[in-house]
Coordinates of C-alpha atoms and ligand atoms in Angstrom, one line a residue:
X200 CA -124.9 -43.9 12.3
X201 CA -124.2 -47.1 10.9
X202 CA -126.3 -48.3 7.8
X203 CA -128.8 -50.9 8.0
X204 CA -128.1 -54.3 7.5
X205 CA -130.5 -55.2 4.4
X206 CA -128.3 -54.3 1.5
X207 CA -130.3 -52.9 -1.2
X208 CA -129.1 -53.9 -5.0
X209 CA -130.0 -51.4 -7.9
X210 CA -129.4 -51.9 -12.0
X211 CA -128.8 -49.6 -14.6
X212 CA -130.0 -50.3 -18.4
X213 CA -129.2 -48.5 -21.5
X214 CA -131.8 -46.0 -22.8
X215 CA -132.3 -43.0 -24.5
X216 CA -129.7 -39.6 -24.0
X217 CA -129.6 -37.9 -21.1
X218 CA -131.0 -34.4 -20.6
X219 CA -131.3 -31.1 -18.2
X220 CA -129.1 -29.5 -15.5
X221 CA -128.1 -32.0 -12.6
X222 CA -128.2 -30.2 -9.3
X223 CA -125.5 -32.2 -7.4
X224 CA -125.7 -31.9 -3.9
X225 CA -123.3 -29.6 -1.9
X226 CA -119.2 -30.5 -1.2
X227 CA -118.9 -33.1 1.5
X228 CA -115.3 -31.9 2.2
X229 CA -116.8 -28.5 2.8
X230 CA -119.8 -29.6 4.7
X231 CA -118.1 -31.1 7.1
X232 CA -115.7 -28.7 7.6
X233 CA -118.4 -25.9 8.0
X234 CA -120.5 -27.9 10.7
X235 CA -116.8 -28.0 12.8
X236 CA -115.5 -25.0 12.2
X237 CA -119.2 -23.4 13.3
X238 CA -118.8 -25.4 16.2
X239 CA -115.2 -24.4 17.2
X240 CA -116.8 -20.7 16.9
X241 CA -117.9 -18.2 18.5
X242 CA -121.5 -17.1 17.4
X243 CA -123.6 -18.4 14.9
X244 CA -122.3 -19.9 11.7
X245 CA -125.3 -20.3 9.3
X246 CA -124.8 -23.0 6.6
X247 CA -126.4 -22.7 2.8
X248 CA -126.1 -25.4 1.0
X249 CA -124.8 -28.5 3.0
X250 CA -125.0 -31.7 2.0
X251 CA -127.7 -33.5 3.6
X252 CA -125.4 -37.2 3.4
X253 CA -125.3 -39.3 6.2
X254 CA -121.5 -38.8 6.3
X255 CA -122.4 -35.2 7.4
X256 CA -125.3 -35.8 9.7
X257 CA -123.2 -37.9 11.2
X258 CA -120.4 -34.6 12.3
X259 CA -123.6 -33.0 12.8
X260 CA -124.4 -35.2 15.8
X261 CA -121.1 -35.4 16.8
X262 CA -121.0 -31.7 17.1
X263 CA -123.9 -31.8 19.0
X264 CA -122.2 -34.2 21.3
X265 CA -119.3 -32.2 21.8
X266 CA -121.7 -29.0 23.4
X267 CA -122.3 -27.2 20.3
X268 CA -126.3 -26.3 18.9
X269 CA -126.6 -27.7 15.6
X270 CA -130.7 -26.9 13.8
X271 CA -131.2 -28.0 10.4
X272 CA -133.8 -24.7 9.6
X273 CA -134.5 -25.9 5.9
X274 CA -133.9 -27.4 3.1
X275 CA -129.4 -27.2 3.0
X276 CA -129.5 -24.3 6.0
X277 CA -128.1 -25.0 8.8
X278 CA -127.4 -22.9 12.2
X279 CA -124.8 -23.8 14.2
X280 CA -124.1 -22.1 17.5
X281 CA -120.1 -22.8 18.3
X282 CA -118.6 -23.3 22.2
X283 CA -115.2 -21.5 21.0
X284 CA -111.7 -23.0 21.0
X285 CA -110.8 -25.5 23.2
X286 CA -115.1 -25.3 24.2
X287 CA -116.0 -28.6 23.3
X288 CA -117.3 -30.5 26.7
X289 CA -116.7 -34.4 26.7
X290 CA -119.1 -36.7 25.1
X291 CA -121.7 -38.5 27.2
X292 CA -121.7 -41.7 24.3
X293 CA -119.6 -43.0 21.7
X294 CA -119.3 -41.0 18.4
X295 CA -120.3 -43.0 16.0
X296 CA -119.1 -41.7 12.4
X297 CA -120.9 -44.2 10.5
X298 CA -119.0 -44.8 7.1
X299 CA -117.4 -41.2 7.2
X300 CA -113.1 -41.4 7.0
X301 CA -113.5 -37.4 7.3
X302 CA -115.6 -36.7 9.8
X303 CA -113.9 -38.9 12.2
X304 CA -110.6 -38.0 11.6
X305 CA -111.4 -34.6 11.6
X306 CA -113.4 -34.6 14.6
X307 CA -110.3 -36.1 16.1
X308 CA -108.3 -33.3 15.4
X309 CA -110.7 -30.7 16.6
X310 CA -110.6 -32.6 20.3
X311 CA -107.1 -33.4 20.7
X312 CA -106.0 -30.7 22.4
X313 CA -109.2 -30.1 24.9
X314 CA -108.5 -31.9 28.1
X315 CA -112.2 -34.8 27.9
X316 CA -112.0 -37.6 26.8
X317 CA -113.9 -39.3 23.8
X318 CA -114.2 -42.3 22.0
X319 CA -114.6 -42.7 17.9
X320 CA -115.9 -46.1 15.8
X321 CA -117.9 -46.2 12.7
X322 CA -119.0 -48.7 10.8
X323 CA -117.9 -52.3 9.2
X324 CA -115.9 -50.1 6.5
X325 CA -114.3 -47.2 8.5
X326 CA -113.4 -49.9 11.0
X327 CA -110.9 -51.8 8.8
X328 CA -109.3 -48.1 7.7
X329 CA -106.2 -47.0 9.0
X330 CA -106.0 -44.3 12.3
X331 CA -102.7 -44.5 13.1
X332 CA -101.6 -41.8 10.2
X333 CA -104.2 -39.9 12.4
X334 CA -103.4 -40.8 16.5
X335 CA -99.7 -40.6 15.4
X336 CA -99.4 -36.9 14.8
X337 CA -102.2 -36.1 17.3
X338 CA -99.8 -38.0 20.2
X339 CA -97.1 -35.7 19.4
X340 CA -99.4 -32.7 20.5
X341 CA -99.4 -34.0 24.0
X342 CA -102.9 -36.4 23.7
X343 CA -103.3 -39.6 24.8
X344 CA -104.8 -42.8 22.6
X345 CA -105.3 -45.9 22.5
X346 CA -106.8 -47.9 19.7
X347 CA -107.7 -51.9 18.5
X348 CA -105.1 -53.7 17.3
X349 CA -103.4 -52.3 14.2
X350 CA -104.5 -48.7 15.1
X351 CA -108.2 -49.4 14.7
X352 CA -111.5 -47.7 16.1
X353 CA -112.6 -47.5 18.1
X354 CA -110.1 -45.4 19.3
X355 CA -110.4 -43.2 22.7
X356 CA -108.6 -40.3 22.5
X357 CA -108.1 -38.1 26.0
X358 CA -107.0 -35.1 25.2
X359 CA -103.6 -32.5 26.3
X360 CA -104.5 -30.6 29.1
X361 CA -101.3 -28.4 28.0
X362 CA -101.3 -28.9 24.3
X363 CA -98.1 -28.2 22.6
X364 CA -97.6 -27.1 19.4
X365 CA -96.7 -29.4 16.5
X366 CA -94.1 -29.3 13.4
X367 CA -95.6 -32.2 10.7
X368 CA -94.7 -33.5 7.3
X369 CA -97.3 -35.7 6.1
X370 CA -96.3 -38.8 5.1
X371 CA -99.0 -39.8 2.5
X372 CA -100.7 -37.2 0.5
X373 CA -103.5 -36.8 2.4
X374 CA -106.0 -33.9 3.2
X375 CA -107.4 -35.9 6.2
X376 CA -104.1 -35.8 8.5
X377 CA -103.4 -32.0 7.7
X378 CA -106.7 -30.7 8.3
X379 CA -106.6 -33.2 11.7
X380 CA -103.1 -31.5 13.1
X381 CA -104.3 -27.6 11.8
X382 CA -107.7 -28.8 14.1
X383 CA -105.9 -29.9 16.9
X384 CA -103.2 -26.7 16.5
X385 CA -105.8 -24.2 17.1
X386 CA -106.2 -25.0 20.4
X387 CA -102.2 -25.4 20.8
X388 CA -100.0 -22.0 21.5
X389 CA -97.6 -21.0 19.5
X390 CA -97.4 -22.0 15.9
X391 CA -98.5 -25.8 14.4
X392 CA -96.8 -26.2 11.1
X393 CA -98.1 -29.1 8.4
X394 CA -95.5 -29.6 5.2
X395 CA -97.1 -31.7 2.7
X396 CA -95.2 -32.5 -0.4
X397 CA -98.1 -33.1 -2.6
X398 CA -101.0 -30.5 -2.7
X399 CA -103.9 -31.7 -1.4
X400 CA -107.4 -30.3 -1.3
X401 CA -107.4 -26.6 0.8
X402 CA -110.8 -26.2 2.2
X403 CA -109.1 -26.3 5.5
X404 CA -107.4 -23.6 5.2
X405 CA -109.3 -21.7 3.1
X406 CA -112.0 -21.7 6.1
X407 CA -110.2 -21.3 8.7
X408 CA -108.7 -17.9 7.2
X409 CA -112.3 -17.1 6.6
X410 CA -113.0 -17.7 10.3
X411 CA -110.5 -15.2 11.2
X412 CA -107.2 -17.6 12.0
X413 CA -103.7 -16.5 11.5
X414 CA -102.9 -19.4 8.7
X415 CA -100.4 -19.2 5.6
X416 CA -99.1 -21.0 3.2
X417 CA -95.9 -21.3 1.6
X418 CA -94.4 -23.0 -1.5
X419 CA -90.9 -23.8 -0.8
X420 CA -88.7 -26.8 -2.0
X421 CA -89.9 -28.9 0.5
X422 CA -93.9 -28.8 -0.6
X423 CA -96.6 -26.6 1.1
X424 CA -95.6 -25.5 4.7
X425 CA -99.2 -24.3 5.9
X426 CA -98.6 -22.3 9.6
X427 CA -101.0 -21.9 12.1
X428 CA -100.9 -19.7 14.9
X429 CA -102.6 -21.3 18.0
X430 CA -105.7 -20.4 20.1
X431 CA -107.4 -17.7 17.6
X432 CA -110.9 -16.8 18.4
X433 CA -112.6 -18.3 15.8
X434 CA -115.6 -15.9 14.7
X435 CA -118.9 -17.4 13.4
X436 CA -119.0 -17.0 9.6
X437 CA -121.9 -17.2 6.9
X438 CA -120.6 -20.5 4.5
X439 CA -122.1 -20.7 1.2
X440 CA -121.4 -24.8 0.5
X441 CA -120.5 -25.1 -3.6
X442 CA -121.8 -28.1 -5.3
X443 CA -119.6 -31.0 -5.5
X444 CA -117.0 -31.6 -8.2
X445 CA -116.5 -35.5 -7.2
X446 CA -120.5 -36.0 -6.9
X447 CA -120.9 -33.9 -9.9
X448 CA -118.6 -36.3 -11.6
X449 CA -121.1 -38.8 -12.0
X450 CA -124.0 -37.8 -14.1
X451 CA -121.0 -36.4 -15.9
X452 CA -119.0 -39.2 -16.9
X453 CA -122.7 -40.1 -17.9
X454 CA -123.5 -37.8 -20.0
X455 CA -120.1 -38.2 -21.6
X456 CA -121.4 -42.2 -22.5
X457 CA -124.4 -42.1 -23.5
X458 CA -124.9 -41.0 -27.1
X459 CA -127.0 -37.6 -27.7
X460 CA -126.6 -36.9 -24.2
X461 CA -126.2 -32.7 -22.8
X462 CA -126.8 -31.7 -19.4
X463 CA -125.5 -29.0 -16.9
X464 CA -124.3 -29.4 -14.0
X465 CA -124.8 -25.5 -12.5
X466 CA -122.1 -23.6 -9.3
X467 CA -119.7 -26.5 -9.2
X468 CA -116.9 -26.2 -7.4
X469 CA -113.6 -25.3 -9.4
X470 CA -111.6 -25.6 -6.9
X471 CA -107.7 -26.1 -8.1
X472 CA -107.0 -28.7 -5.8
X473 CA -110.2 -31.0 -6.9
X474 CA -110.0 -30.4 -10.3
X475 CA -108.0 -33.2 -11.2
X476 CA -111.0 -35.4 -13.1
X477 CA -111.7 -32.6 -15.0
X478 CA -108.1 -31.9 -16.2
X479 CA -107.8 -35.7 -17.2
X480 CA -111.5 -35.6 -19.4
X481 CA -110.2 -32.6 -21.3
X482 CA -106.9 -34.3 -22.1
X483 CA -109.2 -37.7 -22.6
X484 CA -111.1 -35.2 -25.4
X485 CA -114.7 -34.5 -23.3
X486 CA -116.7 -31.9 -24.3
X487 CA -116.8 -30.0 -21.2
X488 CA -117.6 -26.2 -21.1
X489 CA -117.3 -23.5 -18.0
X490 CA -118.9 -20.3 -18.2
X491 CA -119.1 -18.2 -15.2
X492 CA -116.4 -18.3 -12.9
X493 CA -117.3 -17.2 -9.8
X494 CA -116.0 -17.0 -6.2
X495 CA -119.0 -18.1 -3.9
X496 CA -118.2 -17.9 0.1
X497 CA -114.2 -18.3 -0.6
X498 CA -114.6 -20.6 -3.3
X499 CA -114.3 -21.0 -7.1
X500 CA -117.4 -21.9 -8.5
X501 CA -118.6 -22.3 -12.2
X502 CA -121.3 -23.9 -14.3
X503 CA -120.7 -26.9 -16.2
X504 CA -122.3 -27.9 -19.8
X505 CA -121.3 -31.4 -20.9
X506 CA -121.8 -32.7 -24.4
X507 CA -121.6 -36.8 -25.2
X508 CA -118.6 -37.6 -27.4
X509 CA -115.7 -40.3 -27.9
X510 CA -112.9 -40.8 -25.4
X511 CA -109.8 -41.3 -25.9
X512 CA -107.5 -43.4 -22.6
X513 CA -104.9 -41.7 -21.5
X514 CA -101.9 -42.0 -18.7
X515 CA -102.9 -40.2 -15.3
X516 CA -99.4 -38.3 -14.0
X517 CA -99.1 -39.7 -10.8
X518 CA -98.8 -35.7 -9.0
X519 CA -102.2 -35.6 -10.2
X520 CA -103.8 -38.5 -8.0
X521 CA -104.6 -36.1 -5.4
X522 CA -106.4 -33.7 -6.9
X523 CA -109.1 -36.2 -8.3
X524 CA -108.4 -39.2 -5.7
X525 CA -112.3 -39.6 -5.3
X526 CA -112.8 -39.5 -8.9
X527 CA -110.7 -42.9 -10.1
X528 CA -113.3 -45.2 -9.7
X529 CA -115.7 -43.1 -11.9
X530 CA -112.3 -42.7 -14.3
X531 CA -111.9 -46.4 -14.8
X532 CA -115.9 -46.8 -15.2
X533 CA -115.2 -44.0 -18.0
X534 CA -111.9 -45.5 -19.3
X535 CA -113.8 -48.8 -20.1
X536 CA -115.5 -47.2 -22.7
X537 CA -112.5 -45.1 -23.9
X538 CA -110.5 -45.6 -27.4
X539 CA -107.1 -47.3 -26.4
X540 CA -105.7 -47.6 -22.6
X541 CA -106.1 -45.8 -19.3
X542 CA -103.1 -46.0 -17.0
X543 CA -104.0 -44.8 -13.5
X544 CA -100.2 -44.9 -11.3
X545 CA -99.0 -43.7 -8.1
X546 CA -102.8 -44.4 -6.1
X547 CA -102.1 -46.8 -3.5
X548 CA -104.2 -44.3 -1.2
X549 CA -107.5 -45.9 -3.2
X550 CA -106.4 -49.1 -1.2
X551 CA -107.6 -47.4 2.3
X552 CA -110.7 -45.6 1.2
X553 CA -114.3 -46.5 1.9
X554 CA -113.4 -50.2 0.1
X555 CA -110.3 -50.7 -1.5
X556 CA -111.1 -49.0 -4.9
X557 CA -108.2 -50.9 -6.7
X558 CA -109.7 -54.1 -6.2
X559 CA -113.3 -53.3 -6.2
X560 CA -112.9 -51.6 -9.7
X561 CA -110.8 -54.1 -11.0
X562 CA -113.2 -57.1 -9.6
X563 CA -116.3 -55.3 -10.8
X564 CA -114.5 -54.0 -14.4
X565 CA -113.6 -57.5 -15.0
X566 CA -116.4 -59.6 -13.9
X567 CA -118.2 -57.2 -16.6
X568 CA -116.0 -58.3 -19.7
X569 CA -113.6 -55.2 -19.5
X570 CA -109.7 -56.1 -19.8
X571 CA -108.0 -54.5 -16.5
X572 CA -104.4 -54.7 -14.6
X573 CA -103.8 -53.7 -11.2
X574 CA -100.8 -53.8 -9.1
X575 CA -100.3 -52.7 -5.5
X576 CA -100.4 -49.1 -6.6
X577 CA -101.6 -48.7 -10.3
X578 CA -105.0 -49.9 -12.4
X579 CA -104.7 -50.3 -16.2
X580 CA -107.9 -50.1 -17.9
X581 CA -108.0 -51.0 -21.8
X582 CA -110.4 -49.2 -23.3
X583 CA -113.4 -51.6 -25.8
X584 CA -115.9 -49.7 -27.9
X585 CA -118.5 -52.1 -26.1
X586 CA -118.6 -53.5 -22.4
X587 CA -120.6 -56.5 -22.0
X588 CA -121.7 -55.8 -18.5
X589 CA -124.2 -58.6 -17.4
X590 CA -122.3 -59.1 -13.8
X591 CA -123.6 -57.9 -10.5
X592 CA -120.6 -55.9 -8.7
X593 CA -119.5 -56.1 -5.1
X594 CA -119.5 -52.8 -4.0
X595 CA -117.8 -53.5 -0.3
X596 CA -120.2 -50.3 1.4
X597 CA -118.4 -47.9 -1.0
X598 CA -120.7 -45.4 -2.6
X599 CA -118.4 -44.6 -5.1
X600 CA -117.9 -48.0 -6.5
X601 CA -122.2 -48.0 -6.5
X602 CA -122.4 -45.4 -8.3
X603 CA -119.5 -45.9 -11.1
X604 CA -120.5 -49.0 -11.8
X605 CA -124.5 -47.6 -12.3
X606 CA -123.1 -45.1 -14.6
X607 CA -121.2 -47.9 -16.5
X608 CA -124.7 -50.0 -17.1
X609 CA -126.5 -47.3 -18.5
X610 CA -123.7 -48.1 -21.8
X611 CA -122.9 -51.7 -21.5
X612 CA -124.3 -54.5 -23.6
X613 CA -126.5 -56.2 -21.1
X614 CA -127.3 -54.2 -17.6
X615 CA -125.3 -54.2 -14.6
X616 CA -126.5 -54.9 -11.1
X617 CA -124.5 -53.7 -7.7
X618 CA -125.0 -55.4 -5.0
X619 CA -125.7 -52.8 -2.5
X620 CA -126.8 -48.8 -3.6
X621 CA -127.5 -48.3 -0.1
X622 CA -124.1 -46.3 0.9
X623 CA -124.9 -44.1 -2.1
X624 CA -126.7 -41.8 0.5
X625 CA -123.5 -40.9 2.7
X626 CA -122.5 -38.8 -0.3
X627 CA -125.5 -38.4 -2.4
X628 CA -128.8 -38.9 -1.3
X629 CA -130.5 -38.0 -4.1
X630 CA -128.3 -39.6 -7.0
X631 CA -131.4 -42.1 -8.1
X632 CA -133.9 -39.5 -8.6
X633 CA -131.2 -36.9 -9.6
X634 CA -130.1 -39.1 -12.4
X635 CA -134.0 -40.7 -13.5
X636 CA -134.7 -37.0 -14.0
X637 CA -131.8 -36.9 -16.4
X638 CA -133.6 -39.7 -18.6
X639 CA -131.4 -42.7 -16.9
X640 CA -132.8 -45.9 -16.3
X641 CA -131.7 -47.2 -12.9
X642 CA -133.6 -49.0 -10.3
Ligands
LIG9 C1 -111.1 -35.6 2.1 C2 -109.8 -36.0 1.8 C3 -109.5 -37.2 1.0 C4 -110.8 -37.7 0.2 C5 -112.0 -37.7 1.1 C6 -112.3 -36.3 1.6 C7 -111.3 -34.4 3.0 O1 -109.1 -38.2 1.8 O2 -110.5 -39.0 -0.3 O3 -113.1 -38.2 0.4 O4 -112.4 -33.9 3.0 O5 -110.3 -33.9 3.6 P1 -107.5 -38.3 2.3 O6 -107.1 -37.2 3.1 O7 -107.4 -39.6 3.0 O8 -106.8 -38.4 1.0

């Protein structure tokens, strides 16, 4: 589904501290991963704590499109009846992925190697986001694509009849395209093989060895050769959705600004590739405490107490981008605020996300009175004890810039508007009440 047109502008003001535990909703990367995998099944996967975003109701549809039953049975719980490997029957319609980079790549993966033939778009922002590091690998499996002009959606993808299998390094550091080829390898013989030389996020994996695939993973001198052995029978699995560590990164960072502040933020997933933002606050001096670490349906959960307190800026090592690449824009909103500078280097992938984040962060930082450099693939934030806010902020139908620059307002000098907080609910849904409970004012 594509958001509607009326963009819908919020502003944050400074108050008082910020109090309580912040429930943050459950893992998008997870979510959507659960309602595919339940579909690729066989049996009945029942979901407990998905995210209710529009990104994922979006997969949800398109699962239902692809032949699989799909019944939201309460609040997070989810049933999903699978078709099987190479199951899915061909779409009647387009699948719309609305603002979603995951689900639609993803979803391309899963139907690459089923011989039907379906056709992806989304909307005004997934449309100007790059395929091609998508369709490319998925050609060599035997599928054919087509796509607009640059390797745009919509793109219709008919998928191999005789699938084979697929030996990829990934040339960007990038969850999307390994998950995509380990998707379209299941339904390939033999073995599909993804190298990547920069750990990215696992839930992929992690899942589909829950599921009952044959999948490892190496470390060797080349990176992470992850092997999958084709045409499993996938067997329906219970998955327990943690709490997001890049949603939960918000009222964070915001407890971290505003003076007196404490909250929780309770089962949030510690999962080593995503903890990133959380290794750069400690080395930035937050007060951040975990206390029960727990594994919850295959992965590591904790709760979270966060204590206000100074900042210091510090240099982000570029191996580190993609275990926290969601989490820069809210770094830079933090990094305002620090004492001293805040280099950010080797994320040229924030120039193809929802917006591109260098420039929207840098546009939005600086139209608010905050000192920033940015070059193709770096962002320098210099660090003020006071940010005279006061500007409204583009936010290009990215959530993530929405909600940084909210968190931003609720320390700077005068308030800060953005110009549209209506992308906030791909992600988020419930971020405005969520954070009001919390004592923020924001409306
Ligand atoms: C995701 C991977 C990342 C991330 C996105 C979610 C995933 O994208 O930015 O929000 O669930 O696999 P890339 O794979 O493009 O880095």
């Amino acid at each position: 589904m594509s958001h509607s047109a009326e963009p819908h502008p919020l502003t944050a003001r400074r108050g008082g501290p910020l109090t309580g535990a912040a429930l943050v909703p459950g893992d998008k990367s997870v979510s959507h991963r659960a309602l595919i995998l339940g579909a690729l099944a066989v049996g009945e996967t029942r979901i407990t704590g998905l995210l209710e975003g529009q990104d994922v109701l979006d997969t949800a549809s398109a699962m239902r499109a692809f032949g699989a039953e799909v019944t939201r049975v309460g609040e997070g719980e989810w049933v999903v009846h699978g078709v099987g490997v190479g199951g899915f029957a061909e779409p009647a319609g387009v699948i719309d992925c609305g603002n979603s980079g995951t689900g639609v790549r993803l979803i391309m993966g899963a139907m690459a190697t089923t011989p039907i033939t379906a056709t992806f778009t989304g909307d005004a922002s997934l449309s100007r986001r790059p395929m091609r590091r998508i369709t490319d690998p998925l050609a060599l499996f035997g599928s054919e694509i087509t796509a607009r002009e640059g390797g745009l959606l919509p793109v219709t993808i008919r998928g191999a009849a005789e699938a084979l299998p697929v030996r990829y390094a990934t040339p960007v550091a990038s969850a999307q395209i390994k998950s995509a080829v380990l998707l379209a390898g299941l339904n390939a013989p033999g073995e599909t093989v993804v190298i990547e030389a920069e750990p990215t996020r696992d839930h992929t994996e992690r899942m589909l060895a829950g599921f009952g695939a044959r999948i490892t993973t190496e470390v060797t001198d080349e990176g992470r050769v992850i092997t999958l052995t084709g045409r499993p029978e996938l067997v329906a699995q219970p998955v327990a959705v943690p709490r997001d560590p890049s949603s939960a990164a918000f009222p964070v960072a915001a407890a971290l600004l505003v003076p007196g502040s404490e909250i929780t933020v309770p089962g949030v997933s510690r999962n080593p590739t995503r903890d990133g933002f959380y290794v750069t606050l400690a080395e930035m001096g937050a007060d951040l405490t975990w206390s029960d670490d727990r594994l919850e349906g295959g992965e590591p959960v904790a709760d979270l107490t966060v204590r206000h307190g100074p900042l210091r800026g510090v240099a982000v090592p570029a191996e580190r981008a993609a275990s926290m690449i969601d989490e820069f824009p809210i770094l830079a909103a933090l990094a305002a605020r620090a004492e001293g500078t805040t280099l950010m280097h080797g994320v040229a992938e924030l120039r193809v996300k929802e917006s591109d984040r260098i420039a929207a962060m840098a546009d939005g930082l600086r139209a608010n009175g905050v000192r920033v450099e940015d070059t193709a693939d770096s962002l320098t934030v210099h660090g003020s004890a006071a940010v005279p806010g006061g500007a409204t902020v583009a936010t290009h139908l990215d959530h993530r810039i929405a909600m940084s620059f909210l968190v931003l307002g609720l320390v700077s000098d005068a308030p800060i508007t953005v110009d549209d907080g209506g992308p906030i609910a791909t992600s988020f849904p419930d971020f405005l009440p969520l954070m009001r409970r919390l004592g923020a004012d924001i409306g």
